[in-house]
Short mmCIF file of C-alpha atoms in Angstrom, two decimals:
data_model
loop_
_atom_site.label_atom_id
_atom_site.label_comp_id
_atom_site.label_asym_id
_atom_site.label_seq_id
_atom_site.Cartn_x
_atom_site.Cartn_y
_atom_site.Cartn_z
CA UNK A 1 43.24 65.83 -15.50
CA UNK A 2 40.95 63.51 -13.51
CA UNK A 3 41.16 63.34 -9.79
CA UNK A 4 41.49 59.81 -8.44
CA UNK A 5 37.81 59.81 -7.47
CA UNK A 6 36.60 61.03 -10.87
CA UNK A 7 38.78 58.45 -12.64
CA UNK A 8 37.15 55.71 -10.59
CA UNK A 9 33.67 57.02 -11.49
CA UNK A 10 34.57 57.27 -15.17
CA UNK A 11 35.87 53.71 -15.30
CA UNK A 12 32.77 52.47 -13.53
CA UNK A 13 30.59 54.24 -16.10
CA UNK A 14 32.30 52.29 -18.86
CA UNK A 15 31.18 48.92 -17.52
CA UNK A 16 28.78 47.37 -20.03
CA UNK A 17 25.19 46.69 -19.08
CA UNK A 18 24.10 43.05 -19.36
CA UNK A 19 22.05 42.00 -22.38
CA UNK A 20 18.54 41.10 -21.32
CA UNK A 21 16.22 38.69 -23.07
CA UNK A 22 12.45 38.31 -23.06
CA UNK A 23 11.12 34.87 -22.06
CA UNK A 24 10.43 32.67 -25.05
CA UNK A 25 6.83 31.94 -25.97
CA UNK A 26 5.73 28.31 -25.56
CA UNK A 27 6.64 26.24 -28.58
CA UNK A 28 3.77 25.36 -30.87
CA UNK A 29 3.10 21.66 -31.47
CA UNK A 30 5.38 20.34 -34.18
CA UNK A 31 7.27 23.65 -34.59
CA UNK A 32 10.09 24.96 -32.47
CA UNK A 33 10.34 28.74 -32.44
CA UNK A 34 13.34 30.77 -31.26
CA UNK A 35 12.93 33.04 -28.27
CA UNK A 36 12.37 36.69 -29.11
CA UNK A 37 15.17 38.87 -27.71
CA UNK A 38 14.91 42.47 -26.63
CA UNK A 39 17.94 44.28 -27.99
CA UNK A 40 19.73 46.25 -25.27
CA UNK A 41 22.75 48.42 -26.08
CA UNK A 42 25.00 49.90 -23.44
CA UNK A 43 25.35 53.58 -22.65
CA UNK A 44 28.87 54.69 -21.79
CA UNK A 45 30.27 57.93 -20.42
CA UNK A 46 33.70 59.28 -19.61
CA UNK A 47 33.91 62.49 -17.58
CA UNK A 48 37.10 64.55 -17.44
CA UNK A 49 37.80 67.99 -16.00
CA UNK A 50 39.80 70.65 -17.83
CA UNK A 51 40.72 74.32 -17.88
CA UNK A 52 40.92 76.61 -20.92
CA UNK A 53 41.56 80.28 -21.57
CA UNK A 54 38.97 81.69 -23.94
CA UNK A 55 39.01 85.35 -24.84
CA UNK A 56 41.43 85.98 -22.00
CA UNK A 57 39.08 84.39 -19.47
CA UNK A 58 39.92 81.24 -17.50
CA UNK A 59 37.18 78.63 -17.85
CA UNK A 60 36.92 75.42 -15.83
CA UNK A 61 34.76 72.86 -17.57
CA UNK A 62 33.75 69.22 -17.65
CA UNK A 63 33.97 67.22 -20.86
CA UNK A 64 31.63 64.27 -21.25
CA UNK A 65 32.36 61.82 -24.05
CA UNK A 66 29.66 59.20 -24.24
CA UNK A 67 26.86 57.40 -25.97
CA UNK A 68 23.13 57.89 -25.61
CA UNK A 69 20.87 55.03 -26.68
CA UNK A 70 17.69 55.72 -28.61
CA UNK A 71 14.88 53.32 -27.76
CA UNK A 72 11.43 52.40 -28.91
CA UNK A 73 8.48 52.95 -26.56
CA UNK A 74 8.74 49.25 -25.75
CA UNK A 75 12.30 49.75 -24.50
CA UNK A 76 14.12 48.13 -27.41
CA UNK A 77 17.36 49.76 -28.49
CA UNK A 78 17.40 51.43 -31.90
CA UNK A 79 20.76 53.14 -32.03
CA UNK A 80 23.72 54.32 -29.99
CA UNK A 81 24.63 57.97 -30.63
CA UNK A 82 28.07 59.26 -29.68
CA UNK A 83 28.46 62.81 -28.40
CA UNK A 84 30.94 65.08 -26.67
CA UNK A 85 29.50 67.68 -24.28
CA UNK A 86 31.32 70.59 -22.66
CA UNK A 87 29.69 72.19 -19.61
CA UNK A 88 31.15 75.04 -17.62
CA UNK A 89 31.83 74.33 -13.96
CA UNK A 90 30.75 76.59 -11.12
CA UNK A 91 27.56 77.82 -12.77
CA UNK A 92 25.04 78.64 -10.04
CA UNK A 93 21.98 77.98 -12.21
CA UNK A 94 22.75 75.78 -15.28
CA UNK A 95 19.17 76.30 -16.41
CA UNK A 96 20.02 79.90 -17.26
CA UNK A 97 23.21 79.13 -19.15
CA UNK A 98 22.90 78.93 -22.95
CA UNK A 99 23.15 75.49 -24.55
CA UNK A 100 24.19 74.81 -28.15
CA UNK A 101 23.83 71.55 -30.09
CA UNK A 102 26.28 71.19 -32.98
CA UNK A 103 26.71 68.86 -35.94
CA UNK A 104 28.28 68.83 -39.39
CA UNK A 105 26.90 67.68 -42.71
CA UNK A 106 27.69 65.26 -45.51
CA UNK A 107 25.24 63.67 -45.03
CA UNK A 108 27.59 61.18 -43.47
CA UNK A 109 29.94 63.52 -41.64
CA UNK A 110 30.81 63.38 -37.98
CA UNK A 111 30.86 66.59 -35.94
CA UNK A 112 34.68 66.77 -35.97
CA UNK A 113 34.97 69.87 -38.17
CA UNK A 114 33.02 72.35 -36.06
CA UNK A 115 34.19 70.58 -32.90
CA UNK A 116 37.95 70.77 -33.51
CA UNK A 117 37.93 73.60 -36.03
CA UNK A 118 36.13 76.46 -34.34
CA UNK A 119 33.63 75.89 -31.51
CA UNK A 120 35.33 73.58 -29.01
CA UNK A 121 38.03 74.42 -26.46
CA UNK A 122 40.65 72.47 -28.43
CA UNK A 123 41.53 73.08 -32.08
CA UNK A 124 43.60 71.39 -34.79
CA UNK A 125 46.84 73.32 -35.27
CA UNK A 126 47.09 74.85 -38.78
CA UNK A 127 48.93 77.68 -40.44
CA UNK A 128 47.27 81.09 -40.76
CA UNK A 129 45.63 80.26 -44.12
CA UNK A 130 44.28 76.86 -43.07
CA UNK A 131 46.94 74.52 -44.46
CA UNK A 132 47.77 71.53 -42.29
CA UNK A 133 51.10 71.43 -40.53
CA UNK A 134 53.34 68.41 -41.28
CA UNK A 135 52.42 65.20 -39.43
CA UNK A 136 52.29 64.14 -36.68
CA UNK A 137 49.32 66.42 -36.20
CA UNK A 138 48.44 68.09 -32.91
CA UNK A 139 45.78 70.01 -31.06
CA UNK A 140 46.18 73.38 -29.42
CA UNK A 141 44.06 75.48 -27.10
CA UNK A 142 41.35 77.39 -28.94
CA UNK A 143 41.03 80.92 -27.52
CA UNK A 144 38.16 81.55 -29.99
CA UNK A 145 35.88 78.81 -28.70
CA UNK A 146 32.33 79.83 -27.82
CA UNK A 147 32.48 77.90 -24.54
CA UNK A 148 32.68 81.22 -22.72
CA UNK A 149 29.16 81.96 -23.97
CA UNK A 150 27.40 78.60 -24.10
CA UNK A 151 27.68 74.96 -23.14
CA UNK A 152 28.26 72.74 -26.16
CA UNK A 153 27.02 69.31 -27.26
CA UNK A 154 28.58 67.84 -30.43
CA UNK A 155 26.42 65.13 -31.99
CA UNK A 156 27.48 62.38 -34.39
CA UNK A 157 24.36 61.18 -36.25
CA UNK A 158 23.87 57.45 -36.78
CA UNK A 159 26.55 55.90 -39.05
CA UNK A 160 29.04 58.71 -38.31
CA UNK A 161 31.69 58.92 -35.61
CA UNK A 162 31.12 56.10 -33.12
CA UNK A 163 27.32 56.19 -33.65
CA UNK A 164 25.75 52.97 -34.92
CA UNK A 165 22.36 51.27 -35.25
CA UNK A 166 21.60 48.66 -32.61
CA UNK A 167 22.22 45.03 -33.58
CA UNK A 168 19.47 43.88 -35.91
CA UNK A 169 18.48 47.41 -36.90
CA UNK A 170 19.37 48.53 -40.41
CA UNK A 171 21.25 51.76 -41.11
CA UNK A 172 18.61 52.82 -43.63
CA UNK A 173 16.20 53.34 -40.72
CA UNK A 174 18.17 56.54 -39.98
CA UNK A 175 19.18 57.63 -43.48
CA UNK A 176 17.05 60.20 -45.25
CA UNK A 177 15.99 63.76 -44.56
CA UNK A 178 13.07 63.02 -42.26
CA UNK A 179 14.56 59.95 -40.55
CA UNK A 180 17.74 61.84 -39.80
CA UNK A 181 15.82 64.77 -38.30
CA UNK A 182 13.74 62.41 -36.16
CA UNK A 183 16.72 60.53 -34.69
CA UNK A 184 18.85 63.62 -34.02
CA UNK A 185 15.75 65.36 -32.64
CA UNK A 186 15.15 62.47 -30.26
CA UNK A 187 18.75 62.71 -29.05
CA UNK A 188 18.34 66.44 -28.38
CA UNK A 189 15.07 65.93 -26.50
CA UNK A 190 16.58 63.14 -24.38
CA UNK A 191 19.80 64.98 -23.60
CA UNK A 192 17.95 68.17 -22.71
CA UNK A 193 15.60 66.31 -20.36
CA UNK A 194 18.18 64.10 -18.70
CA UNK A 195 20.51 67.03 -18.03
CA UNK A 196 17.85 69.44 -16.76
CA UNK A 197 18.29 72.03 -19.51
CA UNK A 198 14.75 72.78 -20.69
CA UNK A 199 14.98 76.24 -19.11
CA UNK A 200 18.26 77.12 -20.88
CA UNK A 201 18.41 79.46 -23.89
CA UNK A 202 18.94 76.93 -26.68
CA UNK A 203 20.73 77.05 -30.05
CA UNK A 204 21.48 74.86 -33.02
CA UNK A 205 24.56 75.22 -35.20
CA UNK A 206 25.14 73.16 -38.32
CA UNK A 207 27.52 73.24 -41.22
CA UNK A 208 26.82 72.30 -44.86
CA UNK A 209 24.20 69.51 -44.84
CA UNK A 210 24.12 70.22 -41.12
CA UNK A 211 22.29 73.44 -42.02
CA UNK A 212 19.70 71.35 -43.83
CA UNK A 213 19.38 69.24 -40.70
CA UNK A 214 19.18 72.34 -38.48
CA UNK A 215 16.32 73.86 -40.47
CA UNK A 216 14.40 70.59 -40.32
CA UNK A 217 15.18 70.09 -36.64
CA UNK A 218 14.09 73.47 -35.38
CA UNK A 219 10.67 72.99 -36.96
CA UNK A 220 10.39 69.32 -35.92
CA UNK A 221 11.32 69.98 -32.30
CA UNK A 222 8.81 72.83 -32.06
CA UNK A 223 5.99 70.82 -33.61
CA UNK A 224 6.67 67.44 -32.01
CA UNK A 225 7.98 68.32 -28.56
CA UNK A 226 7.24 72.00 -28.01
CA UNK A 227 10.98 72.55 -27.69
CA UNK A 228 11.66 76.11 -28.85
CA UNK A 229 15.05 77.65 -29.69
CA UNK A 230 16.48 81.13 -29.35
CA UNK A 231 18.62 80.85 -32.45
CA UNK A 232 19.94 78.80 -35.34
CA UNK A 233 23.47 79.33 -36.69
CA UNK A 234 24.10 78.13 -40.24
CA UNK A 235 27.69 77.75 -41.44
CA UNK A 236 27.95 77.40 -45.24
CA UNK A 237 24.24 76.92 -45.70
CA UNK A 238 22.23 74.85 -48.17
CA UNK A 239 18.49 74.58 -47.63
CA UNK A 240 17.25 74.33 -51.22
CA UNK A 241 19.19 71.74 -53.22
CA UNK A 242 17.68 73.01 -56.45
CA UNK A 243 20.17 75.88 -56.17
CA UNK A 244 23.14 73.50 -56.40
CA UNK A 245 22.18 70.59 -58.67
CA UNK A 246 23.58 70.98 -62.19
CA UNK A 247 20.89 68.88 -63.85
CA UNK A 248 19.73 69.24 -67.44
CA UNK A 249 16.88 71.73 -67.46
CA UNK A 250 17.85 73.37 -64.17
CA UNK A 251 19.64 76.64 -65.00
CA UNK A 252 19.50 78.08 -61.48
CA UNK A 253 22.92 76.80 -60.29
CA UNK A 254 24.76 78.42 -63.22
CA UNK A 255 23.38 81.80 -62.18
CA UNK A 256 24.02 81.31 -58.46
CA UNK A 257 27.53 79.85 -58.74
CA UNK A 258 28.81 82.60 -61.03
CA UNK A 259 29.92 85.07 -58.31
CA UNK A 260 31.94 82.30 -56.62
CA UNK A 261 33.53 81.44 -59.98
CA UNK A 262 34.45 85.13 -60.17
CA UNK A 263 35.91 85.14 -56.65
CA UNK A 264 37.95 82.04 -57.48
CA UNK A 265 39.27 83.50 -60.72
CA UNK A 266 40.08 86.74 -58.87
CA UNK A 267 42.06 84.88 -56.20
CA UNK A 268 44.13 83.00 -58.79
CA UNK A 269 44.79 86.05 -60.94
CA UNK A 270 42.65 84.98 -63.92
CA UNK A 271 40.50 88.12 -64.25
CA UNK A 272 41.29 91.10 -66.52
CA UNK A 273 43.32 93.93 -65.03
CA UNK A 274 40.35 96.21 -64.32
CA UNK A 275 38.76 93.51 -62.13
CA UNK A 276 41.92 92.27 -60.43
CA UNK A 277 42.12 94.91 -57.70
CA UNK A 278 38.95 95.00 -55.60
CA UNK A 279 37.26 91.67 -54.90
CA UNK A 280 34.00 93.33 -53.88
CA UNK A 281 33.83 95.30 -57.13
CA UNK A 282 34.32 92.09 -59.11
CA UNK A 283 31.61 90.33 -57.11
CA UNK A 284 29.14 93.18 -57.61
CA UNK A 285 29.63 93.02 -61.37
CA UNK A 286 29.22 89.23 -61.34
CA UNK A 287 26.04 89.41 -59.25
CA UNK A 288 24.50 92.07 -61.48
CA UNK A 289 25.30 90.10 -64.65
CA UNK A 290 24.17 86.80 -63.10
CA UNK A 291 20.67 87.96 -62.22
CA UNK A 292 20.35 90.18 -65.29
CA UNK A 293 21.63 89.49 -68.80
CA UNK A 294 23.04 86.06 -67.97
CA UNK A 295 19.78 84.80 -66.46
CA UNK A 296 17.84 86.09 -69.46
CA UNK A 297 20.27 84.44 -71.89
CA UNK A 298 19.92 81.07 -70.19
CA UNK A 299 16.15 81.46 -70.08
CA UNK A 300 16.03 81.80 -73.88
CA UNK A 301 18.01 78.61 -74.45
CA UNK A 302 18.45 77.69 -78.13
CA UNK A 303 16.32 80.68 -79.13
CA UNK A 304 19.16 83.01 -78.11
CA UNK A 305 20.50 84.70 -81.28
CA UNK A 306 24.09 83.82 -82.24
CA UNK A 307 25.36 87.39 -81.82
CA UNK A 308 23.86 87.66 -78.35
CA UNK A 309 25.23 84.24 -77.45
CA UNK A 310 28.69 85.43 -78.40
CA UNK A 311 28.37 88.59 -76.31
CA UNK A 312 27.19 86.55 -73.34
CA UNK A 313 30.14 84.17 -73.70
CA UNK A 314 32.57 87.10 -73.81
CA UNK A 315 31.08 88.64 -70.68
CA UNK A 316 31.09 85.26 -68.97
CA UNK A 317 34.74 84.77 -69.91
CA UNK A 318 35.58 88.13 -68.36
CA UNK A 319 34.01 87.04 -65.06
CA UNK A 320 35.19 83.42 -64.87
CA UNK A 321 38.69 83.33 -66.36
CA UNK A 322 37.56 80.65 -68.84
CA UNK A 323 37.94 81.06 -72.60
CA UNK A 324 35.13 82.21 -74.88
CA UNK A 325 35.53 79.05 -76.97
CA UNK A 326 35.23 76.84 -73.89
CA UNK A 327 32.11 78.63 -72.68
CA UNK A 328 30.46 78.49 -76.09
CA UNK A 329 31.23 74.77 -76.22
CA UNK A 330 29.57 74.42 -72.82
CA UNK A 331 26.49 76.28 -74.07
CA UNK A 332 27.22 79.07 -71.59
CA UNK A 333 26.82 76.59 -68.73
CA UNK A 334 30.12 75.77 -66.94
CA UNK A 335 29.40 72.91 -64.53
CA UNK A 336 31.30 73.07 -61.24
CA UNK A 337 33.48 69.99 -61.83
CA UNK A 338 34.49 71.36 -65.22
CA UNK A 339 35.31 74.76 -63.74
CA UNK A 340 37.59 73.35 -61.03
CA UNK A 341 39.47 71.35 -63.69
CA UNK A 342 39.57 74.01 -66.41
CA UNK A 343 40.45 77.28 -64.65
CA UNK A 344 44.15 76.52 -64.08
CA UNK A 345 44.53 73.70 -66.61
CA UNK A 346 47.29 75.53 -68.51
CA UNK A 347 49.31 75.70 -65.28
CA UNK A 348 48.77 71.99 -64.60
CA UNK A 349 46.68 72.75 -61.49
CA UNK A 350 43.16 72.16 -60.22
CA UNK A 351 41.20 74.20 -57.66
CA UNK A 352 39.29 73.05 -54.61
CA UNK A 353 35.55 72.65 -54.23
CA UNK A 354 35.23 73.20 -50.48
CA UNK A 355 37.74 76.05 -50.65
CA UNK A 356 38.77 77.24 -54.09
CA UNK A 357 41.89 78.97 -52.73
CA UNK A 358 43.52 75.54 -52.55
CA UNK A 359 45.18 73.97 -55.60
CA UNK A 360 46.01 70.37 -56.52
CA UNK A 361 47.78 68.43 -59.23
CA UNK A 362 46.24 65.61 -61.28
CA UNK A 363 48.15 62.92 -63.14
CA UNK A 364 46.83 64.27 -66.44
CA UNK A 365 45.78 67.73 -67.56
CA UNK A 366 43.07 66.39 -69.87
CA UNK A 367 39.60 65.30 -68.79
CA UNK A 368 36.65 67.04 -67.16
CA UNK A 369 37.01 66.13 -63.50
CA UNK A 370 39.67 66.55 -60.86
CA UNK A 371 41.10 63.42 -59.24
CA UNK A 372 40.42 64.78 -55.74
CA UNK A 373 39.40 67.92 -53.91
CA UNK A 374 42.67 69.55 -52.80
CA UNK A 375 40.87 71.59 -50.14
CA UNK A 376 39.53 68.43 -48.46
CA UNK A 377 42.82 66.59 -48.80
CA UNK A 378 44.51 69.49 -47.00
CA UNK A 379 42.53 68.94 -43.80
CA UNK A 380 41.38 65.31 -43.82
CA UNK A 381 44.49 63.78 -42.28
CA UNK A 382 45.02 66.37 -39.56
CA UNK A 383 41.43 66.35 -38.29
CA UNK A 384 41.21 62.54 -38.40
CA UNK A 385 44.42 62.01 -36.44
CA UNK A 386 43.67 64.77 -33.95
CA UNK A 387 40.18 63.48 -33.18
CA UNK A 388 41.26 59.87 -32.70
CA UNK A 389 44.06 60.89 -30.35
CA UNK A 390 41.98 63.46 -28.47
CA UNK A 391 38.97 61.28 -27.74
CA UNK A 392 41.16 58.50 -26.30
CA UNK A 393 44.00 60.40 -24.63
CA UNK A 394 42.32 63.52 -23.24
CA UNK A 395 38.65 62.54 -23.09
CA UNK A 396 39.50 58.97 -22.05
CA UNK A 397 36.78 57.34 -24.12
CA UNK A 398 37.56 53.97 -25.68
CA UNK A 399 35.78 52.22 -28.53
CA UNK A 400 36.82 49.25 -30.59
CA UNK A 401 35.07 50.50 -33.74
CA UNK A 402 36.34 52.93 -36.34
CA UNK A 403 35.51 56.61 -35.87
CA UNK A 404 33.83 57.47 -39.16
CA UNK A 405 34.94 60.97 -40.13
CA UNK A 406 33.05 61.46 -43.40
CA UNK A 407 30.93 59.23 -45.60
CA UNK A 408 32.47 55.85 -44.86
CA UNK A 409 29.26 54.06 -43.83
CA UNK A 410 26.74 55.99 -45.91
CA UNK A 411 26.33 55.13 -49.59
CA UNK A 412 23.71 57.43 -51.00
CA UNK A 413 20.94 59.31 -49.24
CA UNK A 414 17.38 58.85 -50.40
CA UNK A 415 15.74 62.07 -51.58
CA UNK A 416 12.07 62.89 -52.02
CA UNK A 417 10.87 61.46 -55.31
CA UNK A 418 10.40 63.92 -58.12
CA UNK A 419 11.72 67.00 -56.33
CA UNK A 420 14.80 68.54 -54.79
CA UNK A 421 15.31 68.55 -51.04
CA UNK A 422 14.15 71.95 -49.79
CA UNK A 423 13.82 72.62 -46.06
CA UNK A 424 13.56 76.40 -46.41
CA UNK A 425 9.84 76.08 -45.80
CA UNK A 426 10.49 74.26 -42.51
CA UNK A 427 12.66 77.15 -41.38
CA UNK A 428 10.03 79.69 -42.43
CA UNK A 429 7.37 77.85 -40.46
CA UNK A 430 9.55 77.69 -37.37
CA UNK A 431 10.34 81.42 -37.55
CA UNK A 432 6.71 82.32 -38.11
CA UNK A 433 5.48 80.23 -35.18
CA UNK A 434 8.33 81.40 -32.94
CA UNK A 435 8.85 85.11 -33.79
CA UNK A 436 11.71 85.31 -31.28
CA UNK A 437 13.79 82.80 -33.29
CA UNK A 438 16.89 84.38 -34.82
CA UNK A 439 19.05 82.99 -37.64
CA UNK A 440 22.65 83.79 -38.53
CA UNK A 441 24.32 82.57 -41.72
CA UNK A 442 28.10 82.49 -42.26
CA UNK A 443 29.25 82.48 -45.92
CA UNK A 444 32.66 81.93 -47.52
CA UNK A 445 33.38 83.71 -50.81
CA UNK A 446 35.53 80.78 -52.02
CA UNK A 447 32.99 78.07 -51.17
CA UNK A 448 32.04 76.12 -54.32
CA UNK A 449 30.01 73.58 -52.33
CA UNK A 450 27.41 76.00 -50.94
CA UNK A 451 27.94 79.35 -52.74
CA UNK A 452 26.97 82.51 -50.89
CA UNK A 453 24.83 83.84 -53.76
CA UNK A 454 22.73 80.66 -53.69
CA UNK A 455 22.20 81.15 -49.96
CA UNK A 456 21.12 84.74 -50.49
CA UNK A 457 18.70 83.56 -53.18
CA UNK A 458 17.19 80.99 -50.81
CA UNK A 459 16.63 83.53 -48.03
CA UNK A 460 15.32 86.13 -50.47
CA UNK A 461 12.64 83.58 -51.40
CA UNK A 462 11.86 82.40 -47.88
CA UNK A 463 8.52 84.21 -47.80
CA UNK A 464 8.92 85.72 -44.34
CA UNK A 465 6.71 88.65 -43.38
CA UNK A 466 8.66 91.89 -43.43
CA UNK A 467 8.87 92.27 -39.64
CA UNK A 468 10.62 88.88 -39.31
CA UNK A 469 13.23 89.46 -42.02
CA UNK A 470 15.35 91.41 -39.57
CA UNK A 471 15.70 88.17 -37.56
CA UNK A 472 18.09 86.91 -40.27
CA UNK A 473 21.69 88.14 -40.34
CA UNK A 474 24.64 87.13 -42.51
CA UNK A 475 28.41 87.40 -42.36
CA UNK A 476 30.99 86.90 -45.12
CA UNK A 477 34.55 85.58 -45.15
CA UNK A 478 37.46 85.56 -47.62
CA UNK A 479 37.85 81.80 -47.38
CA UNK A 480 35.79 78.72 -48.21
CA UNK A 481 33.31 76.20 -46.84
CA UNK A 482 35.19 75.88 -43.54
CA UNK A 483 36.05 79.54 -43.18
CA UNK A 484 37.33 78.99 -39.65
CA UNK A 485 40.48 77.20 -40.83
CA UNK A 486 41.81 80.65 -41.80
CA UNK A 487 43.03 82.38 -38.66
CA UNK A 488 41.62 85.85 -39.34
CA UNK A 489 38.24 84.39 -40.27
CA UNK A 490 38.20 82.22 -37.15
CA UNK A 491 38.52 85.42 -35.12
CA UNK A 492 35.76 87.10 -37.12
CA UNK A 493 33.43 84.09 -36.87
CA UNK A 494 33.79 84.04 -33.08
CA UNK A 495 32.89 87.74 -32.98
CA UNK A 496 29.82 87.21 -35.16
CA UNK A 497 28.55 84.19 -33.23
CA UNK A 498 29.13 85.92 -29.90
CA UNK A 499 27.18 88.96 -31.07
CA UNK A 500 24.38 86.73 -32.35
CA UNK A 501 24.06 84.78 -29.09
CA UNK A 502 23.99 87.95 -27.02
CA UNK A 503 21.44 89.65 -29.27
CA UNK A 504 19.15 86.62 -29.27
CA UNK A 505 18.79 86.73 -25.49
CA UNK A 506 21.43 84.08 -24.88
CA UNK A 507 23.07 86.16 -22.15
#
């Protein structure tokens, strides 16, 4: 809780700065012109002090919930970015303490998931498998936070959370792969400078599209500002979108999604008896088939002989739980939204995309698409309620605008014309120019948004020299996109991230 003195300082920090205006130019004869205004947006901060027990260790820390304003070189406001920072108290030399910047994906997602799911000192209460408890939802202490190892800064990119463009500035100025990297990069540079942390070991951690952002950022910050990082942590990674776009003529996703289809069918008891025991054995068979006979069959297209097509469909049925007839009708190419609708159709159920362990129920059993993603529905309400209560009640930050959890203010994201987004090359460049840079990737077997086999494919094609390949490590979890919602995987993820930080000279 705040001491009386700290409460007074926090309230004073919330006082808005006055809006300043530039003097108007003299009116031209016969034409009155309005005065040009310089747009100034306030910066706000609320500081609170707390104590947590992480890994059995008592940690006193300061939480800062606030906004940082991005400006042009002329001093005009461009955007206000909301963040929550956690810094450990009593550190003799903060410049030697590791510092980690965190964000989620979407694009269009706030940082709430990593913040209140795994990394921060407070966590949304769930059951052991990641299902939400009945409302009203609550937070609990997170003994598996990484605050014992590193200070944390959770960033909400423009149009997410409480982050917004300045008045008169359009949202599209921040939407897009490069624009997003530039604005988040500018926040990181500013925060690092203003808080005296250039000497700290530094890390990025992103989830989903946040891994795309992280790969772009680490290269951008090196090239533009000479700001080098010790490590990048990628949770449910996607760097090359060609591995996940089921477009006509792009057969790669069918190959790379197959092992996750197999894992999903295994979990729901849809595989034959000889594959129903050992998940790893089933995955090995799926991987071997995917990059062998299945890839060759897809490569041949309509030239594939009928008998071979039938054999391929039968093998595919064995590994997916779908019928031979259905797979032949799909030309051996089960698209993800069809798979999630079809696998348990006879039981009147659908399976999740973010986490295919979760099941839902549609109004009708016909059709090709599910009405909703049951794995997202299972966590949306609890994380939304917990964040809105936490930021106001415990962090004592007030805002009159809506906290955008995911996608509410972003309608589409412009992509490079004529090609898929692929930031793998940016990551390769960063690792080549900074040979000390380490990368860790966390993968969920039941993640149908960013399948683990697609991630392995991307890193196998990164083009790193052999001596740098050992700088990449991976871990795997028997859960989905947000593996940390499952208690046992939360524990494992903390162990993996702690090991990674220590081995990359973070401690």
